[in-house]
Amino acid sequence: MPAITPQPGIMDIALYEGGESKIDGVADVLKLSSNENPFGASPEAVAAVAAAAAQMHRYPSIDHAALRRVIGDVHGLDPDRLILGVGSDELLTLIAQAYAGPGDEVLYPVHGFSYYPIVARAAGATPVTAPETERRVDVDAMLAAVTPCTRLVFVANPANPTGTMIGADAVARLAAGLPDRCLLVLDGAYAEYVDGFDGGAALVDAHDRVVMTRTFSKLYGLGGLRVGWAYAPRAIIDVLNRVRGPFNLSNVALAGAEAAMRDRAFAETCREINATERTRLTGGLRQLGIACDDSFANFVLARFADEAEAAAADAHLKSEGILVRRVKGYGFPEALRITVGRPEDVTRVLSALGRFRGQG
Ligand SMILES: *Cc1c(COP(=O)(O)O)cnc(C)c1O
């Protein structure tokens, strides 16, 4: 036994597996494995990052006031109830650190985002899953899984990797049904893709124990810059600011995110193209006999006959230079998660899968 050992739970953490990004010997890889924006970031964000680079010897803002103001303007939210993190991942970590510990349970749906058990264990708490029904979050099953130890509940809506969504009534029923000691975190990483959806902001306003997290990594195309935000009751923002590193976001990241949020036209165009191409991808898959649910995000979960067929489809896509995501670790050995790409990317995926199914 080494003399220096980490806190209980840390060595139970399974390392996060990201989407693959390389295929040996292939130069023109089409990466559809991490739900990134296929159009990249807004050119205005790219220019803002370049300009901010000249100031990188300066420490960044501690309070992120400028970016919080822009987010508040765009979303109609009180900037004093916003907090910025190094991706929404950091905010999930801070929430778990502040609100869960040894003996506490952190509850999430069984096919939920694989980062939830990581933040639970890192905080010394115990991850607990509730069953889903037909790849959808099941509010009754979630409520039934609550125990006296449950302190934190994570739900992504739309969900990853299923792409499914539950309605505002269902989420409201979950929030109302949880005991007062439970904090509900609504992970809105894909909320931007749903026209007119507030990501749960109204529920945050209606309760004193609901938090919404959002990200610049998906629709805004800033996954590599690492910026996320959360909207929460003032008391919870105050707690999270105490555990947040004062300089957690670089001035480069702050500048890029601010410009990205201001460029409404770019975001709207990306959202519209995603919706069109998602419909085409879903329809094309079904035409090939590959099952998939309607997705509300920027990816589709393609379900094959079994694990062997999913593995063969993945291998075939790779042979054509296309990377998608195996989701066995999410409880879907028979499925592949495919990010919605540009129109030509969707065509390339469907043609490749057509050849795989012998229909090309
Ligand atoms: C991508 C994703 C996130 C966002 O991660 P960032 O740290 O903001 O890049 C959060 N939750 C879910 C469910 C996701 O798929």
Short mmCIF file of N, CA, C and O in Angstrom, two decimals, residues 67-112:
data_model
loop_
_atom_site.label_atom_id
_atom_site.label_comp_id
_atom_site.label_asym_id
_atom_site.label_seq_id
_atom_site.Cartn_x
_atom_site.Cartn_y
_atom_site.Cartn_z
N LEU A 67 -19.48 38.98 -19.41
CA LEU A 67 -20.10 37.81 -20.04
C LEU A 67 -21.45 37.49 -19.38
O LEU A 67 -22.42 37.15 -20.06
N ARG A 68 -21.51 37.63 -18.06
CA ARG A 68 -22.80 37.36 -17.39
C ARG A 68 -23.87 38.34 -17.88
O ARG A 68 -25.05 37.97 -18.03
N ARG A 69 -23.46 39.58 -18.13
CA ARG A 69 -24.44 40.57 -18.61
C ARG A 69 -24.96 40.18 -20.00
O ARG A 69 -26.18 40.25 -20.25
N VAL A 70 -24.08 39.75 -20.88
CA VAL A 70 -24.51 39.38 -22.23
C VAL A 70 -25.43 38.15 -22.18
O VAL A 70 -26.47 38.11 -22.85
N ILE A 71 -25.07 37.16 -21.38
CA ILE A 71 -25.93 35.97 -21.26
C ILE A 71 -27.29 36.38 -20.69
O ILE A 71 -28.35 35.95 -21.17
N GLY A 72 -27.25 37.25 -19.69
CA GLY A 72 -28.49 37.72 -19.08
C GLY A 72 -29.38 38.43 -20.09
O GLY A 72 -30.59 38.21 -20.12
N ASP A 73 -28.77 39.27 -20.93
CA ASP A 73 -29.53 40.00 -21.96
C ASP A 73 -30.18 39.03 -22.94
O ASP A 73 -31.36 39.14 -23.25
N VAL A 74 -29.38 38.10 -23.45
CA VAL A 74 -29.88 37.19 -24.48
C VAL A 74 -30.98 36.28 -23.94
O VAL A 74 -31.96 36.00 -24.61
N HIS A 75 -30.82 35.82 -22.70
CA HIS A 75 -31.76 34.84 -22.15
C HIS A 75 -32.80 35.46 -21.21
O HIS A 75 -33.66 34.74 -20.70
N GLY A 76 -32.72 36.76 -21.00
CA GLY A 76 -33.67 37.39 -20.10
C GLY A 76 -33.52 36.91 -18.66
O GLY A 76 -34.51 36.67 -17.96
N LEU A 77 -32.27 36.75 -18.21
CA LEU A 77 -32.00 36.25 -16.86
C LEU A 77 -31.21 37.27 -16.06
O LEU A 77 -30.44 38.05 -16.63
N ASP A 78 -31.38 37.25 -14.75
CA ASP A 78 -30.66 38.15 -13.85
C ASP A 78 -29.17 37.76 -13.80
O ASP A 78 -28.85 36.66 -13.35
N PRO A 79 -28.28 38.64 -14.28
CA PRO A 79 -26.85 38.29 -14.30
C PRO A 79 -26.29 37.95 -12.92
O PRO A 79 -25.32 37.20 -12.81
N ASP A 80 -26.92 38.45 -11.87
CA ASP A 80 -26.45 38.15 -10.52
C ASP A 80 -26.75 36.71 -10.10
O ASP A 80 -26.27 36.24 -9.07
N ARG A 81 -27.56 36.05 -10.92
CA ARG A 81 -27.87 34.65 -10.61
C ARG A 81 -27.23 33.70 -11.62
O ARG A 81 -27.68 32.57 -11.80
N LEU A 82 -26.16 34.20 -12.28
CA LEU A 82 -25.41 33.37 -13.22
C LEU A 82 -24.00 33.15 -12.70
O LEU A 82 -23.43 34.01 -12.03
N ILE A 83 -23.45 31.98 -13.02
CA ILE A 83 -22.05 31.70 -12.69
C ILE A 83 -21.42 31.01 -13.90
O ILE A 83 -22.07 30.23 -14.59
N LEU A 84 -20.14 31.33 -14.17
CA LEU A 84 -19.42 30.79 -15.31
C LEU A 84 -18.43 29.73 -14.85
O LEU A 84 -17.79 29.90 -13.81
N GLY A 85 -18.30 28.69 -15.65
CA GLY A 85 -17.35 27.63 -15.33
C GLY A 85 -16.53 27.21 -16.53
O GLY A 85 -16.83 27.58 -17.67
N VAL A 86 -15.48 26.44 -16.26
CA VAL A 86 -14.62 25.90 -17.31
C VAL A 86 -15.38 24.74 -17.95
O VAL A 86 -15.23 23.58 -17.58
N GLY A 87 -16.27 25.08 -18.86
CA GLY A 87 -17.25 24.14 -19.38
C GLY A 87 -18.31 23.95 -18.30
O GLY A 87 -18.10 24.28 -17.13
N SER A 88 -19.48 23.43 -18.70
CA SER A 88 -20.46 23.15 -17.66
C SER A 88 -19.97 22.00 -16.78
O SER A 88 -20.39 21.85 -15.65
N ASP A 89 -19.02 21.21 -17.29
CA ASP A 89 -18.42 20.15 -16.47
C ASP A 89 -17.90 20.70 -15.14
O ASP A 89 -18.10 20.08 -14.10
N GLU A 90 -17.23 21.85 -15.19
CA GLU A 90 -16.69 22.37 -13.93
C GLU A 90 -17.82 22.73 -12.98
O GLU A 90 -17.72 22.52 -11.76
N LEU A 91 -18.90 23.24 -13.53
CA LEU A 91 -20.02 23.62 -12.64
C LEU A 91 -20.65 22.37 -12.02
O LEU A 91 -21.02 22.40 -10.84
N LEU A 92 -20.75 21.29 -12.79
CA LEU A 92 -21.28 20.04 -12.23
C LEU A 92 -20.37 19.57 -11.09
O LEU A 92 -20.85 19.11 -10.04
N THR A 93 -19.06 19.70 -11.30
CA THR A 93 -18.10 19.32 -10.27
C THR A 93 -18.28 20.16 -9.01
O THR A 93 -18.31 19.64 -7.89
N LEU A 94 -18.39 21.48 -9.20
CA LEU A 94 -18.52 22.38 -8.05
C LEU A 94 -19.82 22.11 -7.30
O LEU A 94 -19.87 22.15 -6.06
N ILE A 95 -20.88 21.84 -8.05
CA ILE A 95 -22.18 21.56 -7.42
C ILE A 95 -22.06 20.30 -6.55
O ILE A 95 -22.50 20.27 -5.39
N ALA A 96 -21.44 19.25 -7.11
CA ALA A 96 -21.30 18.01 -6.34
C ALA A 96 -20.41 18.23 -5.11
O ALA A 96 -20.72 17.76 -4.02
N GLN A 97 -19.33 18.97 -5.31
CA GLN A 97 -18.39 19.23 -4.21
C GLN A 97 -19.09 19.99 -3.08
O GLN A 97 -18.89 19.71 -1.90
N ALA A 98 -19.96 20.94 -3.47
CA ALA A 98 -20.59 21.79 -2.46
C ALA A 98 -21.80 21.13 -1.81
O ALA A 98 -22.14 21.46 -0.66
N TYR A 99 -22.46 20.23 -2.51
CA TYR A 99 -23.76 19.73 -2.00
C TYR A 99 -23.82 18.24 -1.73
O TYR A 99 -24.85 17.75 -1.26
N ALA A 100 -22.76 17.47 -2.03
CA ALA A 100 -22.80 16.04 -1.75
C ALA A 100 -21.47 15.60 -1.15
O ALA A 100 -20.43 16.19 -1.45
N GLY A 101 -21.51 14.59 -0.34
CA GLY A 101 -20.29 14.08 0.29
C GLY A 101 -20.49 12.64 0.73
O GLY A 101 -21.48 11.99 0.35
N PRO A 102 -19.56 12.12 1.52
CA PRO A 102 -19.64 10.73 1.96
C PRO A 102 -21.00 10.43 2.61
O PRO A 102 -21.49 11.22 3.42
N GLY A 103 -21.60 9.32 2.20
CA GLY A 103 -22.90 8.93 2.75
C GLY A 103 -24.07 9.46 1.95
O GLY A 103 -25.20 8.99 2.12
N ASP A 104 -23.81 10.42 1.08
CA ASP A 104 -24.89 10.99 0.26
C ASP A 104 -25.00 10.25 -1.07
O ASP A 104 -24.01 9.72 -1.58
N GLU A 105 -26.20 10.28 -1.63
CA GLU A 105 -26.41 9.67 -2.94
C GLU A 105 -26.67 10.73 -4.00
O GLU A 105 -27.34 11.74 -3.73
N VAL A 106 -26.12 10.47 -5.18
CA VAL A 106 -26.33 11.34 -6.33
C VAL A 106 -27.08 10.53 -7.38
O VAL A 106 -26.59 9.51 -7.85
N LEU A 107 -28.28 10.98 -7.68
CA LEU A 107 -29.20 10.19 -8.53
C LEU A 107 -29.25 10.76 -9.95
O LEU A 107 -29.32 11.98 -10.13
N TYR A 108 -29.28 9.86 -10.94
CA TYR A 108 -29.44 10.28 -12.33
C TYR A 108 -30.01 9.11 -13.13
O TYR A 108 -29.94 7.96 -12.68
N PRO A 109 -30.55 9.37 -14.32
CA PRO A 109 -31.14 8.30 -15.12
C PRO A 109 -30.07 7.33 -15.61
O PRO A 109 -28.92 7.73 -15.83
N VAL A 110 -30.45 6.06 -15.78
CA VAL A 110 -29.46 5.00 -16.03
C VAL A 110 -28.64 5.24 -17.30
O VAL A 110 -27.47 4.86 -17.36
N HIS A 111 -29.23 5.89 -18.31
CA HIS A 111 -28.44 6.18 -19.53
C HIS A 111 -27.88 7.60 -19.49
O HIS A 111 -27.52 8.16 -20.52
N GLY A 112 -27.83 8.19 -18.31
CA GLY A 112 -27.40 9.59 -18.17
C GLY A 112 -25.93 9.82 -18.50
O GLY A 112 -25.13 8.87 -18.59
#
